[in-house]
Short mmCIF file of C-alpha atoms in Angstrom, two decimals:
data_model
loop_
_atom_site.label_atom_id
_atom_site.label_comp_id
_atom_site.label_asym_id
_atom_site.label_seq_id
_atom_site.Cartn_x
_atom_site.Cartn_y
_atom_site.Cartn_z
CA MET J 1 -24.84 -3.57 0.49
CA SER J 2 -24.79 -1.56 -2.74
CA ILE J 3 -22.37 1.37 -3.09
CA THR J 4 -22.77 4.20 -5.61
CA ALA J 5 -20.35 7.07 -6.23
CA THR J 6 -19.83 9.74 -8.86
CA GLY J 7 -16.34 10.60 -10.02
CA HIS J 8 -14.24 12.32 -12.65
CA SER J 9 -12.31 10.24 -15.18
CA TYR J 10 -9.62 10.96 -17.74
CA VAL J 11 -9.70 8.84 -20.90
CA ASP J 12 -7.24 8.73 -23.78
CA ALA J 13 -8.52 11.05 -26.50
CA VAL J 14 -7.78 8.61 -29.34
CA SER J 15 -8.43 5.10 -27.99
CA GLY J 16 -10.94 5.96 -25.28
CA THR J 17 -8.88 3.96 -22.76
CA ARG J 18 -9.93 4.88 -19.24
CA LEU J 19 -6.85 6.10 -17.40
CA ASP J 20 -8.18 6.82 -13.94
CA VAL J 21 -11.21 7.81 -11.86
CA TRP J 22 -11.18 10.25 -8.96
CA TYR J 23 -14.06 9.91 -6.50
CA PRO J 24 -14.05 13.08 -4.37
CA ALA J 25 -15.33 13.32 -0.84
CA ALA J 26 -19.03 13.87 -0.33
CA GLY J 27 -20.13 17.34 -1.33
CA VAL J 28 -17.14 18.00 -3.61
CA ALA J 29 -17.88 18.38 -7.31
CA PRO J 30 -16.01 15.88 -9.51
CA VAL J 31 -14.24 18.53 -11.58
CA ARG J 32 -10.56 18.58 -12.58
CA ALA J 33 -8.45 20.25 -15.25
CA CYS J 34 -5.00 19.34 -16.53
CA LEU J 35 -2.59 20.41 -19.26
CA ALA J 36 -2.90 17.08 -21.08
CA GLU J 37 -6.60 17.77 -21.52
CA GLN J 38 -6.00 21.35 -22.68
CA LEU J 39 -3.60 20.03 -25.32
CA GLY J 40 -6.07 17.40 -26.50
CA PHE J 41 -4.36 14.24 -25.27
CA VAL J 42 -7.09 13.21 -22.82
CA LYS J 43 -10.79 13.87 -22.39
CA SER J 44 -12.86 14.28 -19.23
CA GLU J 45 -15.83 12.14 -18.28
CA VAL J 46 -18.09 12.17 -15.26
CA VAL J 47 -18.85 8.58 -14.29
CA THR J 48 -21.31 7.10 -11.82
CA THR J 49 -20.30 3.71 -10.50
CA THR J 50 -22.45 1.23 -8.61
CA ILE J 51 -21.00 -1.83 -6.89
CA ALA J 52 -23.76 -4.25 -5.92
CA SER J 53 -21.45 -6.35 -3.72
CA LEU J 54 -17.85 -5.84 -2.64
CA ALA J 55 -17.62 -9.61 -2.33
CA GLU J 56 -17.87 -9.93 -6.10
CA ALA J 57 -14.90 -9.33 -8.40
CA PRO J 58 -14.55 -5.83 -9.94
CA ALA J 59 -16.25 -5.33 -13.28
CA ASP J 60 -14.21 -2.53 -14.88
CA THR J 61 -11.68 0.25 -14.28
CA ALA J 62 -14.16 2.58 -12.58
CA ASP J 63 -15.17 -0.24 -10.23
CA VAL J 64 -11.52 -0.90 -9.31
CA TYR J 65 -10.84 2.77 -8.59
CA LEU J 66 -13.84 3.01 -6.29
CA ARG J 67 -12.61 0.02 -4.29
CA LEU J 68 -9.14 1.55 -4.02
CA HIS J 69 -10.68 4.81 -2.80
CA LEU J 70 -12.71 2.93 -0.17
CA LEU J 71 -9.50 1.37 1.16
CA SER J 72 -7.57 4.63 1.29
CA ARG J 73 -10.53 6.46 2.87
CA ARG J 74 -10.62 3.73 5.58
CA GLU J 75 -14.18 2.75 4.71
CA VAL J 76 -13.01 -0.85 4.35
CA GLN J 77 -9.92 -2.65 5.65
CA PRO J 78 -7.35 -4.61 3.66
CA ASN J 79 -8.40 -8.14 2.67
CA GLU J 80 -12.09 -7.38 3.35
CA ILE J 81 -13.13 -6.85 -0.27
CA ASN J 82 -12.69 -8.73 -3.54
CA LEU J 83 -9.90 -7.38 -5.76
CA ASP J 84 -9.56 -10.37 -8.07
CA GLY J 85 -8.45 -9.55 -11.59
CA ILE J 86 -7.70 -5.87 -11.02
CA PHE J 87 -4.41 -5.83 -12.95
CA GLY J 88 -6.23 -6.80 -16.12
CA LEU J 89 -8.71 -3.95 -15.61
CA LEU J 90 -6.15 -1.17 -15.11
CA ALA J 91 -4.21 0.49 -17.92
CA ASN J 92 -0.49 1.12 -17.63
CA VAL J 93 -0.39 4.90 -17.24
CA ALA J 94 2.31 7.55 -17.37
CA TRP J 95 1.61 9.75 -14.35
CA THR J 96 2.90 13.12 -15.51
CA THR J 97 2.85 16.62 -14.10
CA ALA J 98 0.46 17.47 -16.95
CA GLY J 99 -1.96 14.67 -16.02
CA PRO J 100 -2.26 10.96 -16.80
CA VAL J 101 -1.59 9.78 -20.35
CA LEU J 102 -0.76 6.51 -22.08
CA PRO J 103 3.03 5.92 -21.93
CA GLU J 104 3.36 6.05 -25.71
CA MET J 105 1.96 9.60 -25.67
CA VAL J 106 4.59 11.11 -23.36
CA ASP J 107 6.98 12.32 -26.07
CA ALA J 108 4.20 13.99 -28.05
CA LEU J 109 2.83 15.56 -24.88
CA ARG J 110 6.24 16.96 -24.00
CA ALA J 111 6.65 18.41 -27.49
CA ALA J 112 3.20 20.01 -27.42
CA ALA J 113 3.82 21.45 -23.96
CA ALA J 114 7.22 22.81 -24.98
CA SER J 115 5.64 24.70 -27.86
CA GLU J 116 3.72 26.64 -25.23
CA GLY J 117 6.71 27.16 -22.99
CA ARG J 118 5.71 24.41 -20.56
CA SER J 119 7.65 21.39 -19.34
CA VAL J 120 6.34 17.95 -18.41
CA GLY J 121 7.79 15.63 -15.77
CA VAL J 122 6.95 11.97 -15.33
CA ASP J 123 6.44 10.75 -11.76
CA GLY J 124 6.11 7.12 -12.79
CA VAL J 125 4.69 4.58 -15.21
CA ASP J 126 2.41 2.21 -13.33
CA LYS J 127 -1.11 0.82 -13.11
CA PHE J 128 -1.59 2.52 -9.72
CA PRO J 129 -1.29 6.24 -8.98
CA ASN J 130 0.04 7.81 -5.81
CA MET J 131 -2.58 7.72 -3.07
CA LEU J 132 -2.10 11.38 -2.16
CA ASP J 133 -3.15 12.50 -5.64
CA TYR J 134 -6.62 11.04 -4.93
CA VAL J 135 -7.06 10.60 -1.17
CA VAL J 136 -5.35 12.42 1.71
CA PRO J 137 -6.26 10.59 4.94
CA SER J 138 -6.40 12.57 8.15
CA GLY J 139 -3.76 12.19 10.84
CA VAL J 140 -0.96 10.66 8.77
CA ARG J 141 2.53 11.72 7.71
CA ILE J 142 3.95 10.56 4.38
CA ALA J 143 7.43 11.82 3.58
CA ILE J 144 7.43 10.95 -0.15
CA ALA J 145 4.13 10.69 -2.00
CA ASN J 146 5.17 8.07 -4.55
CA ARG J 147 5.97 5.57 -1.80
CA VAL J 148 2.27 4.97 -1.09
CA ARG J 149 -0.04 3.57 -3.78
CA LEU J 150 -3.75 4.34 -4.06
CA GLY J 151 -5.53 1.57 -2.19
CA ALA J 152 -3.22 1.74 0.83
CA HIS J 153 -5.00 1.85 4.19
CA LEU J 154 -3.20 4.09 6.67
CA ALA J 155 -4.74 4.52 10.11
CA GLU J 156 -4.63 7.72 12.14
CA GLY J 157 -1.19 8.22 13.69
CA THR J 158 0.74 6.43 10.93
CA THR J 159 4.06 7.83 9.75
CA VAL J 160 5.59 6.62 6.48
CA MET J 161 9.21 7.77 6.39
CA HIS J 162 11.25 8.45 3.25
CA GLU J 163 12.18 4.82 2.52
CA GLY J 164 8.87 3.41 3.76
CA PHE J 165 6.49 1.90 1.20
CA CYS J 166 2.88 0.76 1.34
CA ASN J 167 1.19 -1.19 -1.43
CA PHE J 168 -2.53 -1.30 -2.24
CA ASN J 169 -4.77 -3.52 -0.07
CA ALA J 170 -2.24 -3.20 2.76
CA GLY J 171 -1.35 -0.84 5.55
CA THR J 172 -1.83 -0.07 9.22
CA LEU J 173 -4.65 -0.58 11.70
CA GLY J 174 -3.49 1.95 14.27
CA PRO J 175 -0.62 4.36 15.00
CA ALA J 176 2.53 2.90 13.43
CA MET J 177 5.99 3.73 12.13
CA VAL J 178 6.70 2.55 8.59
CA GLU J 179 10.35 2.73 7.52
CA GLY J 180 10.27 -0.48 5.49
CA ARG J 181 8.00 -2.17 2.96
CA ILE J 182 4.40 -3.22 3.55
CA SER J 183 3.57 -5.64 0.75
CA GLN J 184 0.14 -6.22 -0.77
CA GLY J 185 -2.24 -7.82 1.73
CA VAL J 186 -0.04 -7.18 4.79
CA VAL J 187 -1.28 -5.16 7.78
CA LEU J 188 0.50 -3.75 10.84
CA GLY J 189 -1.32 -3.54 14.14
CA ALA J 190 -1.39 -0.50 16.40
CA ASN J 191 1.86 0.75 17.93
CA SER J 192 4.09 -1.42 15.73
CA ASP J 193 7.32 -0.34 14.04
CA LEU J 194 8.60 -1.63 10.69
CA GLY J 195 12.27 -0.63 10.80
CA GLY J 196 14.43 0.90 8.10
CA SER J 197 14.53 -1.28 4.94
CA ALA J 198 12.62 -4.04 6.74
CA SER J 199 10.38 -6.18 4.56
CA THR J 200 7.10 -8.07 4.77
CA MET J 201 6.55 -10.89 2.30
CA GLY J 202 3.52 -10.64 0.00
CA THR J 203 1.95 -13.23 -2.29
CA LEU J 204 1.48 -11.31 -5.57
CA SER J 205 4.42 -13.01 -7.27
CA GLY J 206 3.52 -16.53 -6.18
CA GLY J 207 5.41 -18.73 -3.76
CA GLY J 208 4.12 -18.75 -0.20
CA LYS J 209 0.36 -18.52 0.20
CA GLU J 210 0.20 -17.57 3.87
CA ARG J 211 -1.16 -14.10 4.60
CA VAL J 212 1.52 -12.23 6.50
CA SER J 213 0.39 -9.85 9.24
CA VAL J 214 1.92 -8.05 12.19
CA GLY J 215 0.08 -7.68 15.48
CA GLU J 216 0.16 -4.82 17.96
CA ASN J 217 3.24 -3.52 19.80
CA CYS J 218 5.66 -5.31 17.48
CA LEU J 219 9.14 -4.29 16.34
CA ILE J 220 10.74 -5.56 13.14
CA GLY J 221 14.32 -4.31 13.19
CA ALA J 222 16.17 -2.55 10.41
CA ASN J 223 16.90 -4.78 7.38
CA ALA J 224 14.87 -7.60 8.93
CA GLY J 225 11.87 -9.29 7.38
CA ILE J 226 9.08 -11.78 7.89
CA GLY J 227 7.32 -14.40 5.81
CA ILE J 228 5.10 -15.51 8.69
CA ALA J 229 2.42 -13.80 10.76
CA LEU J 230 3.32 -12.23 14.08
CA GLY J 231 0.92 -11.92 16.98
CA ASP J 232 1.16 -9.11 19.52
CA ASN J 233 4.32 -8.03 21.36
CA CYS J 234 6.79 -9.66 18.97
CA THR J 235 10.30 -8.58 17.99
CA VAL J 236 12.53 -9.61 15.09
CA GLU J 237 16.19 -8.77 15.47
CA ALA J 238 17.71 -6.30 13.01
CA GLY J 239 19.02 -8.02 9.89
CA LEU J 240 17.15 -11.29 10.47
CA TYR J 241 14.71 -12.52 7.80
CA VAL J 242 12.31 -15.14 9.14
CA THR J 243 10.56 -17.16 6.42
CA ALA J 244 8.16 -20.05 6.91
CA GLY J 245 11.00 -22.51 6.29
CA THR J 246 13.53 -20.91 8.65
CA ARG J 247 14.77 -23.44 11.22
CA VAL J 248 14.25 -22.01 14.69
CA ALA J 249 15.70 -23.28 17.97
CA LEU J 250 13.14 -23.20 20.78
CA PRO J 251 14.08 -22.59 24.43
CA ASP J 252 13.60 -26.32 25.18
CA GLY J 253 16.05 -27.34 22.47
CA GLN J 254 13.54 -28.38 19.81
CA ILE J 255 14.12 -27.28 16.23
CA VAL J 256 11.00 -26.30 14.27
CA LYS J 257 10.18 -24.45 11.08
CA ALA J 258 9.12 -20.85 11.70
CA GLY J 259 5.86 -21.53 9.87
CA GLU J 260 4.78 -23.65 12.84
CA LEU J 261 5.07 -20.55 15.05
CA SER J 262 3.08 -18.26 12.75
CA GLY J 263 0.59 -16.01 14.51
CA ARG J 264 1.87 -16.51 18.06
CA SER J 265 2.31 -13.57 20.40
CA GLY J 266 5.25 -12.69 22.63
CA MET J 267 7.96 -14.01 20.30
CA LEU J 268 11.53 -12.70 20.09
CA PHE J 269 13.53 -13.90 17.09
CA ILE J 270 17.31 -13.50 17.36
CA ARG J 271 20.36 -14.96 15.64
CA ASN J 272 23.04 -16.51 17.83
CA SER J 273 26.17 -14.46 17.15
CA LEU J 274 28.43 -17.47 17.75
CA THR J 275 26.64 -20.26 15.90
CA GLY J 276 24.45 -18.31 13.45
CA ALA J 277 21.39 -20.30 14.56
CA VAL J 278 18.01 -18.57 14.66
CA GLU J 279 16.62 -18.77 18.17
CA LEU J 280 13.25 -18.03 19.71
CA SER J 281 12.99 -16.37 23.08
CA VAL J 282 10.21 -14.66 24.98
CA ALA J 283 9.84 -10.99 24.11
CA ASP J 284 9.88 -8.59 27.03
CA PRO J 285 7.14 -5.98 26.45
CA GLU J 286 8.88 -3.63 28.89
CA ARG J 287 12.20 -3.80 27.04
CA TRP J 288 10.88 -2.01 23.96
CA GLY J 289 9.06 1.17 24.83
CA GLY J 290 6.91 1.20 21.71
CA ILE J 291 6.57 3.89 19.09
CA ASN J 292 7.16 7.54 19.97
CA ALA J 293 3.74 8.82 20.99
CA ALA J 294 4.69 12.47 20.38
CA LEU J 295 5.96 11.67 16.88
CA HIS J 296 2.73 9.98 15.88
CA ALA J 297 0.34 12.51 17.41
CA ASN J 298 -0.58 13.83 13.98
#
């Protein structure tokens, strides 16, 4: 199915490098203004982008930005569309309070702004902007904007606390508490809790190739982490990192690699406080009451 959208883009005034594209919601005119444009560092363009097939790799920067918007607007889910090669299609951008510019232009921008009594802050230097600068999904809470990249998919009822992080092409599929890191490609099912500083292993930097996911009604404790998929009603003890190669003692005495358990439901991973061994037990759904419904009623 072909998709066409019209957006507003900033390009570097000298090189013509496309810095970003904002695709507004239907019925909103693609018009923006920023100090960097007023001072001549960037130029505005209105672009119309057509994607013939989301199964094909992106063609250019405008194409990538439209796909990231579709994810953050919940029109597609993580891992449903082709994002191959996107890093090579995105410029490294300084995201400033005066608008996006190439990093090497920041000092000149600051000097020009100062001559007019203005100051310029830099929120980050990255290929991806903050999601909230382009898409604000309904029914979510995000404590710090720069912890969620454009292209994150956050379902209604999701809360991302101050130390929570969500990468592009990743996120939640239902109400969830995010106090840890959701890596690229990872999704959390409804009513799951990723505890403080907890981690989910992605595949962007190589290594393991398994797609990590978390099912519904799961709890990953503070400072814990996973490198395997969890089904529904699973718990990982606080401080325990379970990778595919972690040796796990089963209730019948067998020792297996955690990768052999990937995707199963009803698992409870704990570390024996006397021996240090990682053990698997049966999770009790009644023991953990789930996420706070009142907190996530956004």
